[in-house]
Every structure is written in C-alpha cells, then in structure tokens.
C-alpha positions as a Python dict, from the first residue, in 0.01 Angstrom:
ca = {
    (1, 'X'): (0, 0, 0),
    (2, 'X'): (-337, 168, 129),
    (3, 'X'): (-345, 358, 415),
    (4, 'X'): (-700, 406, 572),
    (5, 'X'): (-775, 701, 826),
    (6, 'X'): (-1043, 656, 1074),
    (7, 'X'): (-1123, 1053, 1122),
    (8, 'X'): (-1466, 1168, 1024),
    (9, 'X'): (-1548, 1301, 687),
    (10, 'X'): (-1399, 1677, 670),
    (11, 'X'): (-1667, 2010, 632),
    (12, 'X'): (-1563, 2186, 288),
    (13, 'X'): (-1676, 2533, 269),
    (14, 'X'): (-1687, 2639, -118),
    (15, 'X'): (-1502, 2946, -204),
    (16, 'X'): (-1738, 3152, -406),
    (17, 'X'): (-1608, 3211, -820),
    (18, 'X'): (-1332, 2925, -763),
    (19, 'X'): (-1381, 2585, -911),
    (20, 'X'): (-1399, 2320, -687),
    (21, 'X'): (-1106, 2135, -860),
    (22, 'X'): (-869, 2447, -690),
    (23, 'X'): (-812, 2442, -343),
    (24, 'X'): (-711, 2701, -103),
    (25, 'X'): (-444, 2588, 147),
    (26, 'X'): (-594, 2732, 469),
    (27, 'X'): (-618, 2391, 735),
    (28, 'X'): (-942, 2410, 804),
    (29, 'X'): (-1085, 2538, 489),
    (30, 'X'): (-1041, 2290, 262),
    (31, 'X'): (-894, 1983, 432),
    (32, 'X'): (-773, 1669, 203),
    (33, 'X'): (-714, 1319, 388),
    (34, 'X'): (-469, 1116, 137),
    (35, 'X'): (-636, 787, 119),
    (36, 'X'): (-367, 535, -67),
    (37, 'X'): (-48, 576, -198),
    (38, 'X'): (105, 343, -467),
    (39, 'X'): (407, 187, -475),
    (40, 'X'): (604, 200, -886),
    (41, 'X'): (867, -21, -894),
    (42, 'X'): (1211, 122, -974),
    (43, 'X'): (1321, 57, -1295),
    (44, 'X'): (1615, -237, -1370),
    (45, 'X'): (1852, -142, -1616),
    (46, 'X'): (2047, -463, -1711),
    (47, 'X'): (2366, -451, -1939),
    (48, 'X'): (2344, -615, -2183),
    (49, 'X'): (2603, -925, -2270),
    (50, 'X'): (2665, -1049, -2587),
    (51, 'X'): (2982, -1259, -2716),
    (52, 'X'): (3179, -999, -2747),
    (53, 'X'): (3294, -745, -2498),
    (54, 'X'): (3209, -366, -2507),
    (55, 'X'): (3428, -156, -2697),
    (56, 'X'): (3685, 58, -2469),
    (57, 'X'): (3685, 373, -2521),
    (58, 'X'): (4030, 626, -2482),
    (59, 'X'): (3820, 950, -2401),
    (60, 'X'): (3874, 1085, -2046),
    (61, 'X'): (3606, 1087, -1777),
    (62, 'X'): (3358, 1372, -1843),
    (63, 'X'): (3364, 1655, -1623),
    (64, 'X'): (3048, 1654, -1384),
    (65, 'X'): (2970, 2000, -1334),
    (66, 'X'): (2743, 2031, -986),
    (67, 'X'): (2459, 2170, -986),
    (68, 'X'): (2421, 2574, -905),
    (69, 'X'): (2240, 2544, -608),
    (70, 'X'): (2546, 2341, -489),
    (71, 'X'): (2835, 2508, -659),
    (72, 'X'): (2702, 2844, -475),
    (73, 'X'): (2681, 2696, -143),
    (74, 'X'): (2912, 2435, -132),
    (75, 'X'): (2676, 2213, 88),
    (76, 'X'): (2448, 1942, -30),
    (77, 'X'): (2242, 2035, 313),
    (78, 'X'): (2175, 2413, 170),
    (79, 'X'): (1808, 2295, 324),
    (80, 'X'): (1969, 2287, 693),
    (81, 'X'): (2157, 2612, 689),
    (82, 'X'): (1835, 2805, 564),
    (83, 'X'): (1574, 2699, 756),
    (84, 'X'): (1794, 2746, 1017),
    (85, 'X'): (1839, 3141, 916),
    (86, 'X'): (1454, 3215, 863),
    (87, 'X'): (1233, 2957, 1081),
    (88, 'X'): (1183, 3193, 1339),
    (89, 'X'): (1038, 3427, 1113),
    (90, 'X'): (770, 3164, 982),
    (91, 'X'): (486, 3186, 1192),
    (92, 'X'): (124, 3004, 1228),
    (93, 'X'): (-199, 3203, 1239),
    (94, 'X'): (-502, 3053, 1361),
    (95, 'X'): (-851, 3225, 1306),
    (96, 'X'): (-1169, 3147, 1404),
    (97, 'X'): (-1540, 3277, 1308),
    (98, 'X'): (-1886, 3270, 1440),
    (99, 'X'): (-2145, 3170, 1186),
    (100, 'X'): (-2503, 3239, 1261),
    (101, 'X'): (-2785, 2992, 1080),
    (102, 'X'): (-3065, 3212, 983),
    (103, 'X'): (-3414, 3145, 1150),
    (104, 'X'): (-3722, 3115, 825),
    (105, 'X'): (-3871, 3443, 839),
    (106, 'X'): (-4203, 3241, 837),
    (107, 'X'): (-4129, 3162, 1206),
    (108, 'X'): (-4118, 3542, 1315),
    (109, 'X'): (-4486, 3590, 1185),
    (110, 'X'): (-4732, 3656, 1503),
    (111, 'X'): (-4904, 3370, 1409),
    (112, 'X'): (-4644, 3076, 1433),
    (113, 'X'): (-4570, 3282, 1774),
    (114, 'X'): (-4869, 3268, 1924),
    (115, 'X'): (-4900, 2889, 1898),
    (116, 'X'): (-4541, 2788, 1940),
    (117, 'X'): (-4475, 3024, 2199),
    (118, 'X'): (-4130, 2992, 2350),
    (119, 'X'): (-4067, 2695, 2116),
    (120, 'X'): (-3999, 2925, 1802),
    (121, 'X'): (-3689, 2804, 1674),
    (122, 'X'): (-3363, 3022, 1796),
    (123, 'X'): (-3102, 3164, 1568),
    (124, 'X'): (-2828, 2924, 1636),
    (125, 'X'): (-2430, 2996, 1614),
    (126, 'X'): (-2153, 2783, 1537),
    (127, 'X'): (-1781, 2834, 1521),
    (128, 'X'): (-1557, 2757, 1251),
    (129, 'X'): (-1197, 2754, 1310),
    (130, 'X'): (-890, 2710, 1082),
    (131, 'X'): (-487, 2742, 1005),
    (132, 'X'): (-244, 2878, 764),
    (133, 'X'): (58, 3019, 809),
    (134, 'X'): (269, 3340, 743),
    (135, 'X'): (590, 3539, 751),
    (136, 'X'): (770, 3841, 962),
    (137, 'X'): (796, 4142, 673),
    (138, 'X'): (862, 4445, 988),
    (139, 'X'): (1057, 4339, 1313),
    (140, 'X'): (800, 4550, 1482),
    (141, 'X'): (535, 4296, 1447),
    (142, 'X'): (378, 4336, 1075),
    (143, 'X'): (330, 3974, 936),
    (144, 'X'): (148, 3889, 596),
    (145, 'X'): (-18, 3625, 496),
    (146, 'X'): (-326, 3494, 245),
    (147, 'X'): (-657, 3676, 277),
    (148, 'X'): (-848, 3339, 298),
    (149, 'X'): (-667, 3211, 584),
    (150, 'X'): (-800, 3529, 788),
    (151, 'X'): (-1126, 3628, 581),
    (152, 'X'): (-1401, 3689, 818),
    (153, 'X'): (-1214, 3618, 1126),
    (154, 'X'): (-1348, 3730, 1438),
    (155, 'X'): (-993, 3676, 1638),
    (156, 'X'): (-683, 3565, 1477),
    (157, 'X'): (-413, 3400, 1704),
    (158, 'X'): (-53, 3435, 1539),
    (159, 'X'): (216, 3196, 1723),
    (160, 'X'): (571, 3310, 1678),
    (161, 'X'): (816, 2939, 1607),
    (162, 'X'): (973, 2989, 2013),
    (163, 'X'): (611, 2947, 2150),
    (164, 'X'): (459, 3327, 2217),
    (165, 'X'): (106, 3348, 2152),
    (166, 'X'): (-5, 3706, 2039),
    (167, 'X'): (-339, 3855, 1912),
    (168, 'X'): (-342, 3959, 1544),
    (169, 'X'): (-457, 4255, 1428),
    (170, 'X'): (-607, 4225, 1048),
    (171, 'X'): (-479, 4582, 870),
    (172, 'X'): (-626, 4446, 562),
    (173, 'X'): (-730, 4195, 324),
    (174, 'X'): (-732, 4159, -104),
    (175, 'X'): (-943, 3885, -209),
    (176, 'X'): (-840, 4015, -586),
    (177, 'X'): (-448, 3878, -545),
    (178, 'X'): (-549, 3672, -195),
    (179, 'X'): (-304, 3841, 27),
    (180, 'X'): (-361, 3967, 371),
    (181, 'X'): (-137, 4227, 655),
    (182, 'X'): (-176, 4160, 1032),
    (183, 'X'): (-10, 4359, 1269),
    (184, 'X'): (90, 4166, 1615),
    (185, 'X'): (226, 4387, 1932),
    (186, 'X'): (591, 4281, 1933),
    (187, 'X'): (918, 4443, 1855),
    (188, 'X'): (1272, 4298, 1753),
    (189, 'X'): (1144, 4026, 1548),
    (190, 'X'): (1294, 3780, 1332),
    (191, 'X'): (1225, 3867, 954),
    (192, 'X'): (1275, 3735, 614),
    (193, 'X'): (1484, 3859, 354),
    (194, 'X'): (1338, 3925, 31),
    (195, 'X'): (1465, 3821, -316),
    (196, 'X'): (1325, 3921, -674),
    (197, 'X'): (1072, 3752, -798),
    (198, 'X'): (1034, 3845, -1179),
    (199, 'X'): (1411, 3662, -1229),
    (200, 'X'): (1317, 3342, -1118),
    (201, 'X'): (1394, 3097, -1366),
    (202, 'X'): (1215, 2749, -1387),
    (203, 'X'): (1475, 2444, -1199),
    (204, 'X'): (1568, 2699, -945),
    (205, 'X'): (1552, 2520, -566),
    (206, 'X'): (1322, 2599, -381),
    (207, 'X'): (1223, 2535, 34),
    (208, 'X'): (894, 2601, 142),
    (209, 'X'): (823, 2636, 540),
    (210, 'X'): (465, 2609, 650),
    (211, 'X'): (211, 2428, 909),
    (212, 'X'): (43, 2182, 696),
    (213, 'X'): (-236, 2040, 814),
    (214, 'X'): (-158, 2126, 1164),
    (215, 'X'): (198, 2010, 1138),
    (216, 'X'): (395, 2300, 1287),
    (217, 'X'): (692, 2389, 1152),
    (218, 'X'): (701, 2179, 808),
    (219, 'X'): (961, 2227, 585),
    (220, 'X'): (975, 2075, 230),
    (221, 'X'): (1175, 2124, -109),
    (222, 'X'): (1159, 2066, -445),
    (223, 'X'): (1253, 2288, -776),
    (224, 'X'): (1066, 2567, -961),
    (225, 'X'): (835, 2401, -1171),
    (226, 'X'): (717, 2680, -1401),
    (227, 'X'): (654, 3076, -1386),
    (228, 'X'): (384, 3336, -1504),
    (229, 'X'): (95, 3046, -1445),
    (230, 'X'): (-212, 3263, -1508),
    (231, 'X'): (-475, 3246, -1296),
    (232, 'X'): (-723, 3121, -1540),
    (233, 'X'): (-461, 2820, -1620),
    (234, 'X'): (-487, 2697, -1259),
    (235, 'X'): (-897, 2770, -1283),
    (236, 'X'): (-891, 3066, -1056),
    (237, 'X'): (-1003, 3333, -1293),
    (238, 'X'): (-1160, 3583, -1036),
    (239, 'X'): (-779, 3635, -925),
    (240, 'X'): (-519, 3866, -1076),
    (241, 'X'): (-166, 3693, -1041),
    (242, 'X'): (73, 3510, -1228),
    (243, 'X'): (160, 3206, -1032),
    (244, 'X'): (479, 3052, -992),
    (245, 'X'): (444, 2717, -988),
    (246, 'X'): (664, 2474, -773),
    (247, 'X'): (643, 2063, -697),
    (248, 'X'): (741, 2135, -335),
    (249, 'X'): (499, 1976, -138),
    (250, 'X'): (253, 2194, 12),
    (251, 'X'): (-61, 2117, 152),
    (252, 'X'): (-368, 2273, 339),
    (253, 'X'): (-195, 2463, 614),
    (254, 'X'): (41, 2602, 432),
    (255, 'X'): (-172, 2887, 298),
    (256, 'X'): (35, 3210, 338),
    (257, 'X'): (387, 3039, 431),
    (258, 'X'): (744, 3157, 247),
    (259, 'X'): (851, 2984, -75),
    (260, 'X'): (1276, 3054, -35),
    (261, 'X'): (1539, 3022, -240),
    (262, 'X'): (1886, 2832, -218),
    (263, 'X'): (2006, 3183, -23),
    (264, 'X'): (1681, 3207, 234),
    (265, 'X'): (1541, 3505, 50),
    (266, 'X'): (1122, 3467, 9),
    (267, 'X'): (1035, 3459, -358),
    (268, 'X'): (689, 3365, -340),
    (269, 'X'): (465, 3314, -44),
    (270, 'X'): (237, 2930, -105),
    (271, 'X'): (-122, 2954, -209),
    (272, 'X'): (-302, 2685, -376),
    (273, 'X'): (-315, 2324, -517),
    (274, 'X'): (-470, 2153, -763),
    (275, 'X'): (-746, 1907, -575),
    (276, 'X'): (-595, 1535, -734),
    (277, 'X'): (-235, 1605, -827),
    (278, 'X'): (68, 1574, -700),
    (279, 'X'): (371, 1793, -715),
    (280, 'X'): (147, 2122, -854),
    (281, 'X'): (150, 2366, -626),
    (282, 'X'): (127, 2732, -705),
    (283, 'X'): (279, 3010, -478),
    (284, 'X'): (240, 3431, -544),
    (285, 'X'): (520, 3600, -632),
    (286, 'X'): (736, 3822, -334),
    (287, 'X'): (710, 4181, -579),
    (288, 'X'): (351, 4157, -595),
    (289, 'X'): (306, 4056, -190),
    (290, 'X'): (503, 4315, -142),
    (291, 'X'): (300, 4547, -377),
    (292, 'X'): (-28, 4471, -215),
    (293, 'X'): (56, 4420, 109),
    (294, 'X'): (228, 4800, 139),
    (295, 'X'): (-137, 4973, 12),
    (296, 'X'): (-300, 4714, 303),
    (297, 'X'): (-87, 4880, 519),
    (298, 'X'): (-121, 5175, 448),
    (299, 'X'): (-507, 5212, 318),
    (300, 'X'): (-627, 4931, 460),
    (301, 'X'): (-788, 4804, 126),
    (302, 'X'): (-646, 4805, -280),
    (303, 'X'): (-830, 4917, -550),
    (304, 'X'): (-822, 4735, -886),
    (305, 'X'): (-922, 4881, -1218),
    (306, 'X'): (-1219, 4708, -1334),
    (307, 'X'): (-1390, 4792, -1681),
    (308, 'X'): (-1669, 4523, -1674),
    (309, 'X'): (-1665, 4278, -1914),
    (310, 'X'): (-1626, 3928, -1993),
    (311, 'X'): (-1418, 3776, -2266),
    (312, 'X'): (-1259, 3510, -2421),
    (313, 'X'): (-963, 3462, -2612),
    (314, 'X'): (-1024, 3416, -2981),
    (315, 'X'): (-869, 3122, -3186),
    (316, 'X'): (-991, 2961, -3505),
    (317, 'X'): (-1176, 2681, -3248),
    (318, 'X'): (-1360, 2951, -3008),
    (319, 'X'): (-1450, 3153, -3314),
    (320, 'X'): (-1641, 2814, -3516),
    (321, 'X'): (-1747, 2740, -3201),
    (322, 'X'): (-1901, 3128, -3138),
    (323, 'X'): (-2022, 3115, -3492),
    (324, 'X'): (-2216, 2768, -3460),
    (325, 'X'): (-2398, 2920, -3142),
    (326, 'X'): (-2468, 3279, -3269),
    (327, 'X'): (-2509, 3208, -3585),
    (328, 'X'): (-2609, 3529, -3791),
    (329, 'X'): (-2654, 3738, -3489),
    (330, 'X'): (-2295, 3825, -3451),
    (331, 'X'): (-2077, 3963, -3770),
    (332, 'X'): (-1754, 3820, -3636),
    (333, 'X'): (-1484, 3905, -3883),
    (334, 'X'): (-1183, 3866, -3648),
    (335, 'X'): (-925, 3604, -3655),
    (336, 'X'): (-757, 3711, -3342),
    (337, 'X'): (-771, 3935, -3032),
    (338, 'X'): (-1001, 3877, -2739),
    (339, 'X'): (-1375, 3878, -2771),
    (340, 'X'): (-1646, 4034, -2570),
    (341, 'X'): (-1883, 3830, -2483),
    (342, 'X'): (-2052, 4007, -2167),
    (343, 'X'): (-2079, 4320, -2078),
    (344, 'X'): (-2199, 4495, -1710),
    (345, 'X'): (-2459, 4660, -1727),
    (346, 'X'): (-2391, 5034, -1576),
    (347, 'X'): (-2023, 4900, -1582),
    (348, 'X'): (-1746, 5148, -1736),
    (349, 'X'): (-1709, 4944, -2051),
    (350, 'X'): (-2099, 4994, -2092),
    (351, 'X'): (-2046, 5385, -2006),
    (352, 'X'): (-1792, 5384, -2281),
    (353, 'X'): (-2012, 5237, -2548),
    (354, 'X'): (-1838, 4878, -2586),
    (355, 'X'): (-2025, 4636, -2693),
    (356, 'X'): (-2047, 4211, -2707),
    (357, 'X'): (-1890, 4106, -3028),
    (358, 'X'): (-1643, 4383, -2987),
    (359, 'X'): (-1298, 4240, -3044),
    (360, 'X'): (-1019, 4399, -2865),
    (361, 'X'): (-687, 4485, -3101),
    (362, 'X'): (-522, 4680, -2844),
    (363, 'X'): (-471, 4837, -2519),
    (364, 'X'): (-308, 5162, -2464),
    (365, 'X'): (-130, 5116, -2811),
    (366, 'X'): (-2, 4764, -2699),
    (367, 'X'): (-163, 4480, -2913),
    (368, 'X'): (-361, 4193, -2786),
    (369, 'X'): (-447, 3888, -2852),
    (370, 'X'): (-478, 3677, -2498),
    (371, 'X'): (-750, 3769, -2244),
    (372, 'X'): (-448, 3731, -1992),
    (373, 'X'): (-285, 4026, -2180),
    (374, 'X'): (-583, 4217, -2152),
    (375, 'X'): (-576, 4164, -1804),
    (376, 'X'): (-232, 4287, -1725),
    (377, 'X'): (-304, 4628, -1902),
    (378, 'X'): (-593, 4680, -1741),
    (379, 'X'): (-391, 4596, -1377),
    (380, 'X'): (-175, 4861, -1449),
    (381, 'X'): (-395, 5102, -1555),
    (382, 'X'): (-523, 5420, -1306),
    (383, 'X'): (-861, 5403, -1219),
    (384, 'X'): (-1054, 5741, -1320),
    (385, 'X'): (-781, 5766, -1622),
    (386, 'X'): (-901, 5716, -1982),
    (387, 'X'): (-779, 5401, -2095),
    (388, 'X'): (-801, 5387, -2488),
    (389, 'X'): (-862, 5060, -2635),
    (390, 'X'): (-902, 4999, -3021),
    (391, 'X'): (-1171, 4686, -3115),
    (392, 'X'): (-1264, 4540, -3447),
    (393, 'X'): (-1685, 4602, -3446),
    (394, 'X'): (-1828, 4458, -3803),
    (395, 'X'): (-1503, 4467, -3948),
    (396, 'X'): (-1409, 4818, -3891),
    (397, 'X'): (-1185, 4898, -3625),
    (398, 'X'): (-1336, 5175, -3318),
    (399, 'X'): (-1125, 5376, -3084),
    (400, 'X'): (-1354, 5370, -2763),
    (401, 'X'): (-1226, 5582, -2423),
    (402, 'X'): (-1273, 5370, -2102),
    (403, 'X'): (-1202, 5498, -1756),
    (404, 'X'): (-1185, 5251, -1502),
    (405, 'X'): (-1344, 5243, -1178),
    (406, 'X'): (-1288, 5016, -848),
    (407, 'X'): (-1311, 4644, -909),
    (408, 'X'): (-1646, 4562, -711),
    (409, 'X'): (-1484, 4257, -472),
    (410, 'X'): (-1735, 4008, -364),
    (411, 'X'): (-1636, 3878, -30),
    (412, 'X'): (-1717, 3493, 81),
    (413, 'X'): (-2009, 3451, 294),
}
C-alpha cells in the first residue's frame, strides 16, 4: 500500500552538535511526512496431520497468569481510565520566532549606496513557527516542557485541553538535558502526578499523550522498551541524560508531552526519535525533569560541570585503531579506561595539566572504563570543587586535581 501526500516539501532547520539521523520532536522543527507503509502478511500456522492422531495428554490446563498491568487494574482499558485522570493536564505550546536574513556588509559601503540609492537591498524578516507539547507540574500555572520546542521564541502560546489560550512565560531553558519551565497566569490547574523514574523496569506499559504533528490531544501506548540509553547511543552526545526508551509511538509534536504509567503517574516526559525507525522513541526520565526544571525555576538557568575534554572509550579495536593513526607519537600502554583525545585549550582540564593520551583510571576513587561513566561523575560533581582523577600517562599512573567550571552551552542560531 503507498500512500502519497500532496503537501510541499517541509523546511528542516539543523540542530547544531546533533546528527541529522536524531530528530527533535518539536512540529515544526523537524517535520517527517510518512510516505508508504507495507503490508507483512500474518503468519499461517497449519497443524500438521499425519496418520495417526496427536497424543492426548492427562496434564491439566496451565494456569494463565495476566499480565501486571492487568492484574493491578483489573481493566484491559487501563488506557481509558488514565487519560481520562491526566488529559487536562497535557497541554500544547505553540512558539513562534522572527528570523532576520543578514544584508552583505558589501552593500552598506558608501559606494554601492551612492549608485543603488534606495534600491540597497533591505534586511528582510521571516517568521518561523512550531508545536510541542507539555505538562501541568504547579496548579498555579508552572508547566514544563523541552527547551527546543521554546528555544528562541519570541511569544509562546500554551493551550490548556478545555480550550483557554494563555501567554507563556519562558522561566528558563537547558539545552544540556533539553528541558524547559514556562510559567502561564492561571490558578487551580489540573496536574500530573509523578512516579519514580530510576525503578522503571523494561516491559512496563506505558501511555504517552501529546500533539503530534498538529494532532491535538494524541494518545498512544506501547511498553518500555529499554532504560539508561546514553545519549551517545541514540547519537546525541552534546546531551547529558540517560534515555528511557519506549516503542510508543511518538512523533514530531510530541516534544515535551508525559510518558505515564499503568497508574497515570509521569515517568518520563517524550523527546526524540530516531529519523527511519519505527517503534524507537526515547523519552527523559521524571527525577531528572524534575531536577532541572526546579533550578529553572528558581535560577532561571543550570550550571553543568564541564572539565574540557574529549574522549573515547578504549577497547582493544579503538586502541589498534589509535595506534595505526598515531603511530609512535603516542605511548599508549592502556588496555582500558577512557582516552583523551582533545583537550580545550584554557579549559579546566588544560589548567590542571591533563593531557591527550592521558587515560582516565578513575574518578573520585570510582574506576572507569566507559566515557558514559566518566560523564556521570563529572554530572555530579560541584563546580569550583577539586575533582581528583587518576590517568595512566606513559605507563605510570598521575593523580591530577581538576576543578570544574560552568559547561559553556552553545545555543542554536
């Protein structure tokens, strides 16, 4: 079956450090069109007959134990009875921003002036809109959602699921974990109820509740697919999260929505997909929205350790690999840990005296051996606090001091 759409071609905007093949959910953004679907045919299981008869058996029927998302409920339409309790609290934010093309500064020169006069091109403006969605945290009007959905925003509309149309009020944005605070100017509203996301458990049900691709009030299921997805295993290794990953369907517009359990508590608010598949979607977990979006509120802005480097995790392929391109430049030793293979100038790691080659062995007294490890310890770590890490340099291992400062954030253009 092929299903052809007659809309023009969508604008992309690229999201500066992701990969193309990961796509932000904001409508508007990053839109995808599905072109075809396929049809498999369901599989025919014949019995098979022979000349004699299958063997009957005396055992008793087995016992068919339901599953727990129906055992707990007692109610194959769990779905109904949830989205019910929290679809009021599910709202859709709209945001739109004024882009200004810049005019060739040859064109301001006295010269071109004086001969083009009043035909010197103008700056010109455009507006780009777009449309995610988000969630009710405060019943006095605080809502959060994903930073892209409201990044650069001159006026964000939020629209509550009974119609009302408010102005939204950005209190803050983190590129870093992509979660965003807005503050509209309403009281006794519906909110959410929040579960606990670090005891998730992959097969758990899960609803998610979002406007996808304009589609107000879209609600979807599907199971817990996986947790602690790193961000460099989805390709988004400028963020610092550990995805849970779900094969609800979500799609561009859902940016920012709830991800709920059987019970209608948010675990995870929806975030991404991977450009090309199906049934990978990858949602942040509730404790760190929750995290970040209290220092939004209350500083406007979070500030993430940052030592300066770049790395790589060392296995027996990366370190033939190193060795083939370095050759006798670098005195690797190492069998494990995670490699330097960059490092800022200015940065802390460069204040410190850490070097590329440097292989790190441990953080804080906690061995290493994953750059995603190395990442976590550094997360947790105070900025302006010595942070001792012990690397192997030339096969003898160093005890070097670092104290982090403020990760530098790079905000789209």
């Amino acid at each position: 079956m092929k299903i052809t759409n007659h809309h023009s071609a969508p604008k992309k905007i690229e999201t500066r450090g992701l990969p193309q093949r990961l796509w932000m959910l904001s409508y508007g953004v990053a839109v995808m069109f599905l072109g075809s679907c396929s049809l498999v045919p369901a599989k025919t299981f014949d019995t098979q007959q022979g000349d004699t008869q299958a063997q009957k058996t005396t055992e008793p029927n087995p016992v068919i134990v339901p599953p727990q998302i129906f055992s707990s409920s007692g109610d194959p339409n769990f779905v109904v009875k949830v989205v019910q309790q929290v679809g009021p609290a599910v709202v859709r934010i709209d945001s739109s921003r004024t882009i200004t093309s810049r005019v060739p500064d040859e064109f301001n020169d006295p010269f071109f002036r004086r001969f083009f006069g009043e035909g010197t091109p103008q700056p010109r403006q455009r507006v780009e809109r777009g449309s995610g969605s988000g969630f009710i945290i405060n019943s006095s009007g605080q809502i959060v959602t994903n930073a892209h959905v409201v990044d650069g925003a001159d006026r964000v509309t939020v629209i509550l699921k009974d119609g009302r149309t408010f102005d939204g009020k950005v209190l803050g944005e983190d590129p870093v974990t992509d979660v965003a605070t807005i503050k509209i100017n309403a009281n006794n509203l519906p909110t959410l109820s929040v579960g606990n996301s670090d005891a998730l458990q992959p097969g758990e049900a899960v609803i998610a509740i979002g406007n996808p691709l304009g589609l107000n009030n879209t609600v979807t299921s599907g199971i817990i697919s996986a947790t602690g997805r790193s961000s460099s295993d989805i390709g988004a290794s400028d963020k610092r999260v550990d995805y849970i990953q779900t094969d609800a369907a979500i799609n561009p517009g859902n940016s920012g929505g709830p991800l709920l359990n059987a019970r209608g508590q948010v675990i995870a608010m929806n975030t991404a997909i991977i450009r090309g598949a199906q049934g990978l979607g990858f949602a942040i977990p509730i404790n760190t929205v929750q995290r970040i979006a209290q220092e939004l509120i209350a500083k406007g802005k979070v500030d993430h350790p940052y030592l300066g480097v770049q790395m790589v995790t060392l296995t027996p392929e990366n370190k033939e690999r190193i060795k083939n391109v370095a050759g006798d430049r670098l005195n690797l030793t190492a069998n494990d840990g995670v490699l330097l293979v960059e490092i800022v100038p200015r940065s802390p790691a460069s204040v410190a005296g850490l070097r590329v080659g440097d292989v790190i062995k441990s953080i804080n007294s906690q061995p290493v051996t994953k750059i995603e490890e190395v990442q976590k310890l550094v997360e947790k770590s105070k900025i302006g606090t010595k942070l001792p890490i012990e690397v192997e340099r030339n096969g003898q291992i160093v005890q070097v001091g670092v104290q982090p400062a403020p990760l530098p954030v790079r905000r789209e253009g």
